[in-house]
mmCIF file of C-alpha atoms and ligand atoms in Angstrom:
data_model
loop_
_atom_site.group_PDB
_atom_site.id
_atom_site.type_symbol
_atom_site.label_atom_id
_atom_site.label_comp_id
_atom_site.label_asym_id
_atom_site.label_seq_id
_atom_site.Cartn_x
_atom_site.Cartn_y
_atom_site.Cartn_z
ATOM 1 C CA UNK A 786 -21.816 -25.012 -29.992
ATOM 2 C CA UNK A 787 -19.639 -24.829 -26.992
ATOM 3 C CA UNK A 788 -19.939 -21.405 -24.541
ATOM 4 C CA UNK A 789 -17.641 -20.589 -22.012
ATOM 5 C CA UNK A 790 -19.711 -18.420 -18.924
ATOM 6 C CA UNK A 791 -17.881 -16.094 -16.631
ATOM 7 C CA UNK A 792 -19.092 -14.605 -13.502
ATOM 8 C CA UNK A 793 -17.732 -12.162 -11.264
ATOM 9 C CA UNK A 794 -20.062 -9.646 -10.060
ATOM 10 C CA UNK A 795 -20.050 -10.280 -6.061
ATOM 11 C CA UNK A 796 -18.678 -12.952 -4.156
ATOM 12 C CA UNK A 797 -18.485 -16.198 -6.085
ATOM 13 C CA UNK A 798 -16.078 -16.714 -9.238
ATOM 14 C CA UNK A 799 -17.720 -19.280 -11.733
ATOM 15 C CA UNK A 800 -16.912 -20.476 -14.987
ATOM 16 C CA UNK A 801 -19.385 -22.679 -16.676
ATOM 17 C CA UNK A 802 -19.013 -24.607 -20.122
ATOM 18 C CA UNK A 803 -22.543 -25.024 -22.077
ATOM 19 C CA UNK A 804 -23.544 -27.110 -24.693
ATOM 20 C CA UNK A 805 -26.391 -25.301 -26.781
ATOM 21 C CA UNK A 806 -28.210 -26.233 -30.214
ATOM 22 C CA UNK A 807 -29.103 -29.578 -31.251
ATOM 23 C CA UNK A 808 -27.871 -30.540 -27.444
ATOM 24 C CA UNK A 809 -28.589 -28.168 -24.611
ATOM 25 C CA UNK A 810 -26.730 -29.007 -21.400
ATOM 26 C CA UNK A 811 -24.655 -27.918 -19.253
ATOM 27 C CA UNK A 812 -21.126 -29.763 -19.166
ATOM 28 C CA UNK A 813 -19.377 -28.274 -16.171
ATOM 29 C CA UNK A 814 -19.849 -25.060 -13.578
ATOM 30 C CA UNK A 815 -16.947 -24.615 -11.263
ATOM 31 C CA UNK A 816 -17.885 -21.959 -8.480
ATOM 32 C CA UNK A 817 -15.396 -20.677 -5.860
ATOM 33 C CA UNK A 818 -16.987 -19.361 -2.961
ATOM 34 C CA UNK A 819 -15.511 -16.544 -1.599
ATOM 35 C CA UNK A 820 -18.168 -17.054 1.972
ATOM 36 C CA UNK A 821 -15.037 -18.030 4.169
ATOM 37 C CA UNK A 822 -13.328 -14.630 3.336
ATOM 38 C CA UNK A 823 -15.854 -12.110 4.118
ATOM 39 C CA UNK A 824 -17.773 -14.138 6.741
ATOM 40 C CA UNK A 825 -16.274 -12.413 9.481
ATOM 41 C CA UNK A 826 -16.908 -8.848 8.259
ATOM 42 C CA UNK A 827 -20.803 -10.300 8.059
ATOM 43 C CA UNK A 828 -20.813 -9.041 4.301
ATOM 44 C CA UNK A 829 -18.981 -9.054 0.792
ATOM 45 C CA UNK A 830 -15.703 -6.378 0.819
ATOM 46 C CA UNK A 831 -14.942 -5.061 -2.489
ATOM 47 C CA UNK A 832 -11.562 -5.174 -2.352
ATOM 48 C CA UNK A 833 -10.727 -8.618 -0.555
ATOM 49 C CA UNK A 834 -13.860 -10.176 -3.768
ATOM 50 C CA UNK A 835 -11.529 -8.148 -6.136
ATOM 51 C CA UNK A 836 -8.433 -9.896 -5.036
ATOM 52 C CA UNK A 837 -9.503 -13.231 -4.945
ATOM 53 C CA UNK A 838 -11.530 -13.372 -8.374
ATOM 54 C CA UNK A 839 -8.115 -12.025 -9.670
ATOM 55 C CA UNK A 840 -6.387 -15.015 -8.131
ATOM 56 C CA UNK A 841 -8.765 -17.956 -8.853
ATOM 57 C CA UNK A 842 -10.280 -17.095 -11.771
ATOM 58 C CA UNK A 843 -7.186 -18.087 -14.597
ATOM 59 C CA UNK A 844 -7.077 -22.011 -12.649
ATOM 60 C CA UNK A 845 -10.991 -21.866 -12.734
ATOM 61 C CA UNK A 846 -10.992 -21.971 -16.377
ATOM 62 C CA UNK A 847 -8.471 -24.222 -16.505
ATOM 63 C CA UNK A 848 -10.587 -26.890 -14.467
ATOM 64 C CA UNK A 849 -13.769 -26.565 -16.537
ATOM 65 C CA UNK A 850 -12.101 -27.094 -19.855
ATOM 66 C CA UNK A 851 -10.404 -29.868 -18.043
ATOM 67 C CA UNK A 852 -13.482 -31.014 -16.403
ATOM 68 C CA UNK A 853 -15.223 -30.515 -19.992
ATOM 69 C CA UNK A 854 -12.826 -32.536 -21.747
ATOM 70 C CA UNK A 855 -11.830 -29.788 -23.825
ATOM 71 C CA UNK A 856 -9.272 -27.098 -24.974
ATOM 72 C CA UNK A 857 -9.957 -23.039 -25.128
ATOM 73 C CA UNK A 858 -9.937 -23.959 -29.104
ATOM 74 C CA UNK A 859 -13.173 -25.804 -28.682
ATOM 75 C CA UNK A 860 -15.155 -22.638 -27.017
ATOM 76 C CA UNK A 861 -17.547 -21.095 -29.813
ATOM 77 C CA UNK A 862 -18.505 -18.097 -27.629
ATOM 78 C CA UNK A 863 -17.301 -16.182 -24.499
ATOM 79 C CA UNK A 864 -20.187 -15.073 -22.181
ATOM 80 C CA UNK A 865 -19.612 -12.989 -19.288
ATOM 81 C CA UNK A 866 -21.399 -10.657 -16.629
ATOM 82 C CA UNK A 867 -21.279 -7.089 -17.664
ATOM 83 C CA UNK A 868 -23.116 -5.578 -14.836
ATOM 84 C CA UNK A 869 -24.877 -4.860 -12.032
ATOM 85 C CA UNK A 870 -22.522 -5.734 -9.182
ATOM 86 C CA UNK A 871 -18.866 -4.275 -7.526
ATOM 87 C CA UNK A 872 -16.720 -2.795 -10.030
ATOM 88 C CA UNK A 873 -13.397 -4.405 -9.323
ATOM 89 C CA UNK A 874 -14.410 -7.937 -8.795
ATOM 90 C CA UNK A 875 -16.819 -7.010 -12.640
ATOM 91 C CA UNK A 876 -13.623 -6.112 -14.244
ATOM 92 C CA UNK A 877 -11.491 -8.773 -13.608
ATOM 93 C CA UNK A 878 -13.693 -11.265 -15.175
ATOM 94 C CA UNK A 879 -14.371 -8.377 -18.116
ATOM 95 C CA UNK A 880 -9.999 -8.063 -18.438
ATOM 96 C CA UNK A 881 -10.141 -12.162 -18.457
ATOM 97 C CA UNK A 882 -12.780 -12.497 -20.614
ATOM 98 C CA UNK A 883 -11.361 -10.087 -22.883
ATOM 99 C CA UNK A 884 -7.962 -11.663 -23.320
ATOM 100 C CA UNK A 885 -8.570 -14.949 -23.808
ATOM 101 C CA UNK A 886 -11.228 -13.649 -26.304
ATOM 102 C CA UNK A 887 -8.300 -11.586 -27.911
ATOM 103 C CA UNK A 888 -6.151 -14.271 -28.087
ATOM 104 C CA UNK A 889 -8.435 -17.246 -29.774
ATOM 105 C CA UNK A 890 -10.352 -15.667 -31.929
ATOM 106 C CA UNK A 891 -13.452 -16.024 -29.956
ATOM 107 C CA UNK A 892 -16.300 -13.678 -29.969
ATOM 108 C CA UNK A 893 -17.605 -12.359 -27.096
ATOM 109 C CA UNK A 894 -21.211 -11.314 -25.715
ATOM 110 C CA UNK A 895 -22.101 -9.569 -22.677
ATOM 111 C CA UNK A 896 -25.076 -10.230 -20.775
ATOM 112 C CA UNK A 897 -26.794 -8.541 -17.715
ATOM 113 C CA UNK A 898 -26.700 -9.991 -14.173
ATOM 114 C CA UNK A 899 -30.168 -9.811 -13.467
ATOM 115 C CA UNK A 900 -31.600 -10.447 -16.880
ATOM 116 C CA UNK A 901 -29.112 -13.881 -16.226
ATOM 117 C CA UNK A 902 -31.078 -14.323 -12.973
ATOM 118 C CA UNK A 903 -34.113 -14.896 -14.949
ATOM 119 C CA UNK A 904 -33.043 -16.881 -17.763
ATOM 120 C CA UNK A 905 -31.454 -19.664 -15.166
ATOM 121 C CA UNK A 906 -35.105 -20.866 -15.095
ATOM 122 C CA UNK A 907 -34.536 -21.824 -18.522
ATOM 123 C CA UNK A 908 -31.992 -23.984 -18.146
ATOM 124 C CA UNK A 909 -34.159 -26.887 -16.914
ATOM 125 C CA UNK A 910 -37.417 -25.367 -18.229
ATOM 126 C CA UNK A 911 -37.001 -24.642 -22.091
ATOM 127 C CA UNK A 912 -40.981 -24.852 -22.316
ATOM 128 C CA UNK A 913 -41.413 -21.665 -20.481
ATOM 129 C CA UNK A 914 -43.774 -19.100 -22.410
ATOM 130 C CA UNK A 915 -44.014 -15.634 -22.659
ATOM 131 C CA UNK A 916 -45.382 -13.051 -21.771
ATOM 132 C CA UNK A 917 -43.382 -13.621 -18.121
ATOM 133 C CA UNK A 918 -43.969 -11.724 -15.039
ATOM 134 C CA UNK A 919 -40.387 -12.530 -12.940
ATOM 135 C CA UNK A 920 -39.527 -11.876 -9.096
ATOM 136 C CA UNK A 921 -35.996 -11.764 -8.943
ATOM 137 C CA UNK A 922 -34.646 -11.669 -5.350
ATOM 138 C CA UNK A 923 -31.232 -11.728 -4.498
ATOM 139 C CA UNK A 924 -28.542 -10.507 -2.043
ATOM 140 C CA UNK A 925 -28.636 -7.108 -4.186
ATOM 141 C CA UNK A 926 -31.602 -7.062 -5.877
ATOM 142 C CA UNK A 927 -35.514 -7.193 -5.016
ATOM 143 C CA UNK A 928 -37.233 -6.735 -8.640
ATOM 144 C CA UNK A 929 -40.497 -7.671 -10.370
ATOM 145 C CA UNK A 930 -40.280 -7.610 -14.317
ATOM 146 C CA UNK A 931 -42.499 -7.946 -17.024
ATOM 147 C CA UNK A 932 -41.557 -9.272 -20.390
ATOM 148 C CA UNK A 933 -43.098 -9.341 -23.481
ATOM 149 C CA UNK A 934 -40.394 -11.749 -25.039
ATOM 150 C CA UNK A 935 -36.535 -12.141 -23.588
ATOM 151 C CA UNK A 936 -35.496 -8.923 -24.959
ATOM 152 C CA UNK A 937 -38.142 -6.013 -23.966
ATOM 153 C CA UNK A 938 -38.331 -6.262 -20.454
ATOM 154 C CA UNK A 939 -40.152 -3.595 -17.675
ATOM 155 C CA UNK A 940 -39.844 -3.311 -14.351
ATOM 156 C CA UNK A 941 -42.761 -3.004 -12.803
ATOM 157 C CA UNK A 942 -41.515 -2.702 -9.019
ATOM 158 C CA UNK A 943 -38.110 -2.247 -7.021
ATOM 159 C CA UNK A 944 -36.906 -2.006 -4.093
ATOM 160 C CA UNK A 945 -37.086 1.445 -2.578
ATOM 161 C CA UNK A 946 -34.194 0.501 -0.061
ATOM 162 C CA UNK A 947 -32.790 -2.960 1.075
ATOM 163 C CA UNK A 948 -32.917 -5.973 -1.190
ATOM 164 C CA UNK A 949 -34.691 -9.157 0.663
ATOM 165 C CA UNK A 950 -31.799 -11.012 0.600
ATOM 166 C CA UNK A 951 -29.887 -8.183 2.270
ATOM 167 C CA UNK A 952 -32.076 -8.147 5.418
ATOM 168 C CA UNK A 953 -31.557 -11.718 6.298
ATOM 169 C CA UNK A 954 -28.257 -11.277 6.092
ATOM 170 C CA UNK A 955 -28.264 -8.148 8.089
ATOM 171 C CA UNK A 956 -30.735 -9.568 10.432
ATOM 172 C CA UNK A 957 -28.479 -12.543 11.026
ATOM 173 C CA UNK A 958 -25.590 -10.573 11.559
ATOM 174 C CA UNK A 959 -27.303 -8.859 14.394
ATOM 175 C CA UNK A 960 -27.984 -12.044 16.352
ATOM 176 C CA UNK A 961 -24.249 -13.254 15.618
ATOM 177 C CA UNK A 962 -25.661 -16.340 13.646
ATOM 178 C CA UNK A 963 -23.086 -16.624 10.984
ATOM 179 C CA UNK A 964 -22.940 -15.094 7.052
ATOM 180 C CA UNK A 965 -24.538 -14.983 5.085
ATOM 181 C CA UNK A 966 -28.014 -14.973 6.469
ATOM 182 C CA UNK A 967 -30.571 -15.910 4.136
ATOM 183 C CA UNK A 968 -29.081 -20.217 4.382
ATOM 184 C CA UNK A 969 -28.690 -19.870 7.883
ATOM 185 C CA UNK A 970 -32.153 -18.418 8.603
ATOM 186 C CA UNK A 971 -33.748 -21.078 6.302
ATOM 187 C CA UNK A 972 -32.613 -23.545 9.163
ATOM 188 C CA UNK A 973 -33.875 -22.087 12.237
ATOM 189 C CA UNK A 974 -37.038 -21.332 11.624
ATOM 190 C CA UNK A 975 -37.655 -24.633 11.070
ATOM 191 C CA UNK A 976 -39.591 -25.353 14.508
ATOM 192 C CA UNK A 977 -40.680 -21.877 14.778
ATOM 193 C CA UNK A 978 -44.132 -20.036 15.591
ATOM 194 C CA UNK A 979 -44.558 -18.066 13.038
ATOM 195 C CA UNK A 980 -47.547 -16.579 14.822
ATOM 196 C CA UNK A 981 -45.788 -14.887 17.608
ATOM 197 C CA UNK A 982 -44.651 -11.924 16.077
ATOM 198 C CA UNK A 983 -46.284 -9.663 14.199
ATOM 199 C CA UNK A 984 -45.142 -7.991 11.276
ATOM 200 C CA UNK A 985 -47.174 -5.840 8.906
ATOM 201 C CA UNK A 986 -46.572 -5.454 4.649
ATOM 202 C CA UNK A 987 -44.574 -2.338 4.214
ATOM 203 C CA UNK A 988 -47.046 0.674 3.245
ATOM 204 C CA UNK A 989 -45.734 3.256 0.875
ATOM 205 C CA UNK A 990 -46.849 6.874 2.102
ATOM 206 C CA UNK A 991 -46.696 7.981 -2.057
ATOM 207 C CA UNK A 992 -48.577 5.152 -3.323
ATOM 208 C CA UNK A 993 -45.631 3.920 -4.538
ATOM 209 C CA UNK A 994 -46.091 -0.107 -5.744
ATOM 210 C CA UNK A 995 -42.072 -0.310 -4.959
ATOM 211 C CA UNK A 996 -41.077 -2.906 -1.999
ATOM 212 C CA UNK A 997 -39.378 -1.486 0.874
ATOM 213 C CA UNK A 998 -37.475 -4.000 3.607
ATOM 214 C CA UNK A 999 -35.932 -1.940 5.983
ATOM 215 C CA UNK A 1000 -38.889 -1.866 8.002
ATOM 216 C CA UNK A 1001 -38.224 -5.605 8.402
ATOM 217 C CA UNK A 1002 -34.722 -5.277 9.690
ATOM 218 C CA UNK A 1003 -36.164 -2.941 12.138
ATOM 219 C CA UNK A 1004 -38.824 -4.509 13.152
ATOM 220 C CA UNK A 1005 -36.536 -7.442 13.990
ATOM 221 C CA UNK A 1006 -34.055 -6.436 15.693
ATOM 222 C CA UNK A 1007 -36.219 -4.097 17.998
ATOM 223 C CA UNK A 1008 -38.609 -6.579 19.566
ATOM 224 C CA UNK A 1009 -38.615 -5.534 23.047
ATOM 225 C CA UNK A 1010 -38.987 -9.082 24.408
ATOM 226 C CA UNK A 1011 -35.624 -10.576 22.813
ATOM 227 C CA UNK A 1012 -32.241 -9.768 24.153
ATOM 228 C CA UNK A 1013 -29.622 -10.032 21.276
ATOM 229 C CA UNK A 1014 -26.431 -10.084 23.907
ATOM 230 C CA UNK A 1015 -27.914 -13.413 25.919
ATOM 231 C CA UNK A 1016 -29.844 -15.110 22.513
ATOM 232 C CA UNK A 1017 -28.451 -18.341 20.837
ATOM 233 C CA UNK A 1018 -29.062 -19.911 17.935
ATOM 234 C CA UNK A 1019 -31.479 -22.751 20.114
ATOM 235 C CA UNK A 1020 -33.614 -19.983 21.854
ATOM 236 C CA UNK A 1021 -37.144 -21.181 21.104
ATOM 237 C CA UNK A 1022 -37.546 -17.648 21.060
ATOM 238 C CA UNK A 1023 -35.723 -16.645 18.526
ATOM 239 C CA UNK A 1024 -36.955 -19.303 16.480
ATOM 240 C CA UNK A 1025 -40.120 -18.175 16.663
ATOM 241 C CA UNK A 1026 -39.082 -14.492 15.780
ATOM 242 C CA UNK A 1027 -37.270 -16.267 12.755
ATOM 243 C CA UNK A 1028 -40.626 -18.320 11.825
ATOM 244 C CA UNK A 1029 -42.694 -14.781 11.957
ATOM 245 C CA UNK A 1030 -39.950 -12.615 10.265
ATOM 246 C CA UNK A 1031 -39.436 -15.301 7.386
ATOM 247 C CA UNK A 1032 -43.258 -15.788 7.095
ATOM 248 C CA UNK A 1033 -44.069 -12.434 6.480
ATOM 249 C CA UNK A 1034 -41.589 -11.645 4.125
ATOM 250 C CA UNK A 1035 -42.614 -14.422 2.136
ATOM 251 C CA UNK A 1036 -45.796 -13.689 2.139
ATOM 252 C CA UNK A 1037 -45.215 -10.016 1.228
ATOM 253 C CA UNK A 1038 -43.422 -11.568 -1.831
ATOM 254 C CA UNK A 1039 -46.084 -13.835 -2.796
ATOM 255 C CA UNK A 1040 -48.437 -10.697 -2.378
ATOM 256 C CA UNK A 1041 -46.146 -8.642 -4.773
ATOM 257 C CA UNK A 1042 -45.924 -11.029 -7.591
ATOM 258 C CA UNK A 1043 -49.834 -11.985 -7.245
ATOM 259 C CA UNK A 1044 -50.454 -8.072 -8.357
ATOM 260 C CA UNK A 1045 -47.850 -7.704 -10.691
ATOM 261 C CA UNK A 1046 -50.127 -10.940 -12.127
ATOM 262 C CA UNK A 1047 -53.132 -9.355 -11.953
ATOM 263 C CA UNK A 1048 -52.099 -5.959 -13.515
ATOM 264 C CA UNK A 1049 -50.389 -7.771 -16.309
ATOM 265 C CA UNK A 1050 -52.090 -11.119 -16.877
ATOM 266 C CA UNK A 1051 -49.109 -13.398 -18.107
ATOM 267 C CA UNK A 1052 -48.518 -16.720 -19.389
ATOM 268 C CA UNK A 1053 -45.514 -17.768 -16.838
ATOM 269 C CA UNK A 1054 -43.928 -16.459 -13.548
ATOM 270 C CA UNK A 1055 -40.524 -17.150 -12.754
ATOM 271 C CA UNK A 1056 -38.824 -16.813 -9.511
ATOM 272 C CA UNK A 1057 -35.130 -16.630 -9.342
ATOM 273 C CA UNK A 1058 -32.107 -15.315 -7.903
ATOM 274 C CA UNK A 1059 -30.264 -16.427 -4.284
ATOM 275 C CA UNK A 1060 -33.512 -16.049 -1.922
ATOM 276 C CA UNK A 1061 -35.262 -17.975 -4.175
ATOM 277 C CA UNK A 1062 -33.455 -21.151 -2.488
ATOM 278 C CA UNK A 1063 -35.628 -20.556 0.124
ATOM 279 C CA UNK A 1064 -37.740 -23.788 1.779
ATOM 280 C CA UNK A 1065 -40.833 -21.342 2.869
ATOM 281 C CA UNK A 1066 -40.734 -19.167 -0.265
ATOM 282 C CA UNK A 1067 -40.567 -22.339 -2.375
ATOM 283 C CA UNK A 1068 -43.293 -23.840 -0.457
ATOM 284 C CA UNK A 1069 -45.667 -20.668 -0.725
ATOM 285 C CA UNK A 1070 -45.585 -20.071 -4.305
ATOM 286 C CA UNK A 1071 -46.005 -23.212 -5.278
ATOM 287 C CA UNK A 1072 -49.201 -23.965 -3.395
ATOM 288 C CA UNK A 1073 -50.385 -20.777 -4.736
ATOM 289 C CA UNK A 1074 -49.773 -21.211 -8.230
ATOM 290 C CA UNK A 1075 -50.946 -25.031 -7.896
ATOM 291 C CA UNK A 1076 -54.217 -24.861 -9.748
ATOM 292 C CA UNK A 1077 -53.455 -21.142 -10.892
ATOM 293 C CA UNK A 1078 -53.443 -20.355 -14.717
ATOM 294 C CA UNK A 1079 -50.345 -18.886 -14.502
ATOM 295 C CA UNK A 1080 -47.201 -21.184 -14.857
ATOM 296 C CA UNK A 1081 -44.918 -20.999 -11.679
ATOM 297 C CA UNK A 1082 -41.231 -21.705 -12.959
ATOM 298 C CA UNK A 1083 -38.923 -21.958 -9.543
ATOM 299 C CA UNK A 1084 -35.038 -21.896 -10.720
ATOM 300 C CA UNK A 1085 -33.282 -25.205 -10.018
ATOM 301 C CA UNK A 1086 -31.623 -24.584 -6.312
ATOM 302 C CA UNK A 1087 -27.873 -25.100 -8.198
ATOM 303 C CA UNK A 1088 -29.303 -22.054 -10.212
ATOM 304 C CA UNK A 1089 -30.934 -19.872 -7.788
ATOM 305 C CA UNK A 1090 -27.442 -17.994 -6.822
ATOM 306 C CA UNK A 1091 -24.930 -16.821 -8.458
ATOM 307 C CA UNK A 1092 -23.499 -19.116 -11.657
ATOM 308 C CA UNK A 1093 -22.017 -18.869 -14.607
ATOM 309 C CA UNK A 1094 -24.139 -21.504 -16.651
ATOM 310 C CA UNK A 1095 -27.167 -18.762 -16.766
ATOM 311 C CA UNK A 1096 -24.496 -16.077 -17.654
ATOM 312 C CA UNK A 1097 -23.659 -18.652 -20.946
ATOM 313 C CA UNK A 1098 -26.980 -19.585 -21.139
ATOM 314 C CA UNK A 1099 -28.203 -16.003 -22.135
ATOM 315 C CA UNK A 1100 -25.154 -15.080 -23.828
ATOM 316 C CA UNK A 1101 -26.004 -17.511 -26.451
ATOM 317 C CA UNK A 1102 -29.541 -16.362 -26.792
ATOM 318 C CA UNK A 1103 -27.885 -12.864 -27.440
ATOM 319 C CA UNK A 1104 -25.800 -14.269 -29.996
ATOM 320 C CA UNK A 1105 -28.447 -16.130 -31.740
ATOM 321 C CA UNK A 1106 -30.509 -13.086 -32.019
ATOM 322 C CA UNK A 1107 -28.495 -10.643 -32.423
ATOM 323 C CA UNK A 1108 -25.692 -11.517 -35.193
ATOM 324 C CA UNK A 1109 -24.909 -8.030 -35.984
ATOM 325 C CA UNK A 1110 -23.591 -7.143 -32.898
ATOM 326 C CA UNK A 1111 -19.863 -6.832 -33.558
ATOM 327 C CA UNK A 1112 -18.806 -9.684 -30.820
ATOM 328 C CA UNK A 1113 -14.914 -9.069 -31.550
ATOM 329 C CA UNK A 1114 -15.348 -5.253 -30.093
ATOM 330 C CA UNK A 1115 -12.965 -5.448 -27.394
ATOM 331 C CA UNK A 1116 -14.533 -1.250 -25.872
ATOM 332 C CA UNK A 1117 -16.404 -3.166 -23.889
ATOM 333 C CA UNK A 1118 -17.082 -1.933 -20.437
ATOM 334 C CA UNK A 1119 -18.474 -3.098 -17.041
ATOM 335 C CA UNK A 1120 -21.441 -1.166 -15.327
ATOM 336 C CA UNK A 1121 -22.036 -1.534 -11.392
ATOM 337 C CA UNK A 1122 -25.539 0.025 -11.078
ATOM 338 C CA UNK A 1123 -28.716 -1.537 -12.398
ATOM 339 C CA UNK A 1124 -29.589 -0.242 -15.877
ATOM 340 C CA UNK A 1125 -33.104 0.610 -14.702
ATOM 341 C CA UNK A 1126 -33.678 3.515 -12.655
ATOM 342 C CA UNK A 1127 -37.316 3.448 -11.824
ATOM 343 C CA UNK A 1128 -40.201 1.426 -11.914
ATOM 344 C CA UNK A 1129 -41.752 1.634 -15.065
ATOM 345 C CA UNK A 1130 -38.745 1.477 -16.851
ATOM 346 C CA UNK A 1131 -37.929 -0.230 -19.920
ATOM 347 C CA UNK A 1132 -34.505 -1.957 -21.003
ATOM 348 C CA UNK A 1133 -32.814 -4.708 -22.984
HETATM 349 O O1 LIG B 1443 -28.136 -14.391 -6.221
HETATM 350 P P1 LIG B 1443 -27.122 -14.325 -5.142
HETATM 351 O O2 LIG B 1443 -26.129 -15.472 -5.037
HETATM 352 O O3 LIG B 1443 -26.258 -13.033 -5.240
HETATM 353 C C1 LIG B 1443 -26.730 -11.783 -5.646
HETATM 354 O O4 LIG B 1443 -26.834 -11.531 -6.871
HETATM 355 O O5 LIG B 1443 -27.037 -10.994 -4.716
HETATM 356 O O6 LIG B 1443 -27.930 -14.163 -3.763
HETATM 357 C C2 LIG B 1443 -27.311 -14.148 -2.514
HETATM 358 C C3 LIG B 1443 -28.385 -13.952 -1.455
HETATM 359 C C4 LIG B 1443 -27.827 -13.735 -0.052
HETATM 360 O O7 LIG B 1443 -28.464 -12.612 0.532
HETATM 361 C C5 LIG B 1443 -28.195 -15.010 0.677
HETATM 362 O O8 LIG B 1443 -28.406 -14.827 2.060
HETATM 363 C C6 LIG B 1443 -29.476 -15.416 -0.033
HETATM 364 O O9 LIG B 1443 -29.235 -15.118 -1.391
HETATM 365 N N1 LIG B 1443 -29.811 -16.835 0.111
HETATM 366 C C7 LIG B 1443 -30.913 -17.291 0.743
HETATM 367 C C8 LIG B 1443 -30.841 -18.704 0.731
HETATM 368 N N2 LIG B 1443 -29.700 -19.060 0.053
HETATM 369 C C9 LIG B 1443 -29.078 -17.903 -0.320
HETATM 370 N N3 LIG B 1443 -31.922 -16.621 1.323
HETATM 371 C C10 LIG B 1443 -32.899 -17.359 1.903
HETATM 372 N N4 LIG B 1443 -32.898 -18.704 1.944
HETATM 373 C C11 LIG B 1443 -31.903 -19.418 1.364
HETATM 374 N N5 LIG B 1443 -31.904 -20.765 1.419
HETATM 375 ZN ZN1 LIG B 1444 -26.863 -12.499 -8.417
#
């Protein structure tokens, strides 16, 4: 069975063609980065990602069915991002999806961002077993879930304020160092003290087991020994504020998912989503889950950000489980907030 992905949700336009059933494998995943564009407002805006999703995303297609080898009459299923993310750049690729679905004959499933986020650590790692604690961490999202099996799924904390991913790029834009952050940061540490400053875990005053990072952000751009106007990317002493600031977050992480371990005791814990690229977060969890019990599945890097093979990938694992779902319903609509509220909630 052949599935054609579609992402559109932030920044990056990508179309994906799978392979799934007696072959699983993906054929092709053509991204277009829309970095250049926003880099010098030092963050995604909606309307300028709205305008060039709606210009790439019809040739995009084109060249993965081309790369693929094959024609839209191959494609078996449509998959594409319903939500979280911006609005207009969510509804282009819904209006696309929707058309070419129309117009073929193809059905066409819907899948959530996040929950996508997750399943990319399926695509190389179909032995992964439930029940799954997962630490998603992205540019818009800083979330631990719990799942009993793919389709009951709780969140067990969230981020009160920033996401992680969020705060390096913020943090990065205050020292001028380029966009977005979290890449650039993984760089410069490299060298770094990580000793010399001193951050502390976030404490919630309600008890709260939520994350918070915009202490961080403060916290780093407030250290009375750095001057931000004379700093460059070589001062040894901002490499050594990088090295603390990136140590500490990572170990906060680590921290998180360790309890969200202990209160739930699962089989698997998968780490996914763009700040999961991370050298120091990579390197952290997996000497900590070395000789643990627990199974620590790290998304392949291509996987880690935004794609459109894990948006196909889950689509068909709707699709499979869920054939009475009326896939030629065309009232489909985007969403741009996160379908969970609070933590504790529960969602499919
Ligand atoms: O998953 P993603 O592509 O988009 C969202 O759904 O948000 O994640 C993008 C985020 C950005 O904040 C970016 O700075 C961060 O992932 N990121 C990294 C690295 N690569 C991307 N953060 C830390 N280290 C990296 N190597
Ligand atoms: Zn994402």
């Amino acid at each position: 069975m052949y599935i054609l992905g579609i992402e559109s949700s932030c920044d990056e336009t990508a179309v994906a063609i799978i392979e799934r059933g007696e072959h699983s494998r993906v054929i092709t995943e053509q991204i277009k980065s829309q970095i250049p564009l926003h880099a010098k407002y030092g963050g995604v805006v909606p309307e300028i990602a709205s305008r060039n999703h709606y210009e790439v995303i019809d040739q995009l297609t084109t060249s993965a069915l081309k790369q693929a080898g094959l024609t839209i009459h191959h494609i078996d299923l449509i998959s594409l991002t319903q939500g979280p993310g911006l609005l207009g750049p969510l509804i282009i690729g819904l209006s696309f999806a929707k058309a070419i679905a129309y117009a073929n004959k193809i059905p066409l499933v819907a899948v959530d961002h996040i929950l996508s986020h997750i399943e990319a650590a399926f695509i190389d790692n179909p032995e992964i077993e439930y029940p799954l604690v997962s630490l998603v961490v992205s540019g818009g999202h800083t979330t631990l879930f719990y799942q009993e099996d793919k389709w009951n799924t709780q969140v067990l904390a969230k981020t009160r304020d920033d996401a992680v991913g969020e705060v390096l790029d913020k943090v990065a834009k205050f020292f001028n160092l380029g966009y977005p952050g979290g890449p650039i940061l993984d760089k410069l540490y490299k060298g770094g003290s990580p000793d010399r400053f001193k951050f502390r875990f976030p404490k919630m005053s309600d008890g709260s087991d939520d994350f918070s990072f915009s202490g961080y952000k403060t916290a780093a751009i407030r250290q009375q020994e750095i001057d931000a106007a004379s700093i460059t990317p070589d001062s040894p002493i901002l490499k050594d504020l990088i090295a603390s600031f990136l140590n500490s977050i990572m170990d906060y992480l680590l921290f998180k998912a360790q309890w969200a371990i202990e209160k739930t005791k699962p089989r698997s814990l998968i780490v996914s989503g763009g700040v999961s690229r991370n050298t120091l977060l990579r390197e952290k969890f997996t000497g900590a889950f070395r000789d643990s019990s627990v199974r620590l599945y790290l998304s392949s890097p291509q996987f880690c950000t935004d794609n459109a093979s894990m948006v196909a990938w889950l689509g068909y694992e709707k699709y499979i489980k869920y054939p009475n779902i009326n896939y030629f319903d065309l009232r489909l609509n985007a969403y741009s907030r996160a379908l969970f509220k609070n933590s504790g909630s529960k969602f499919r």
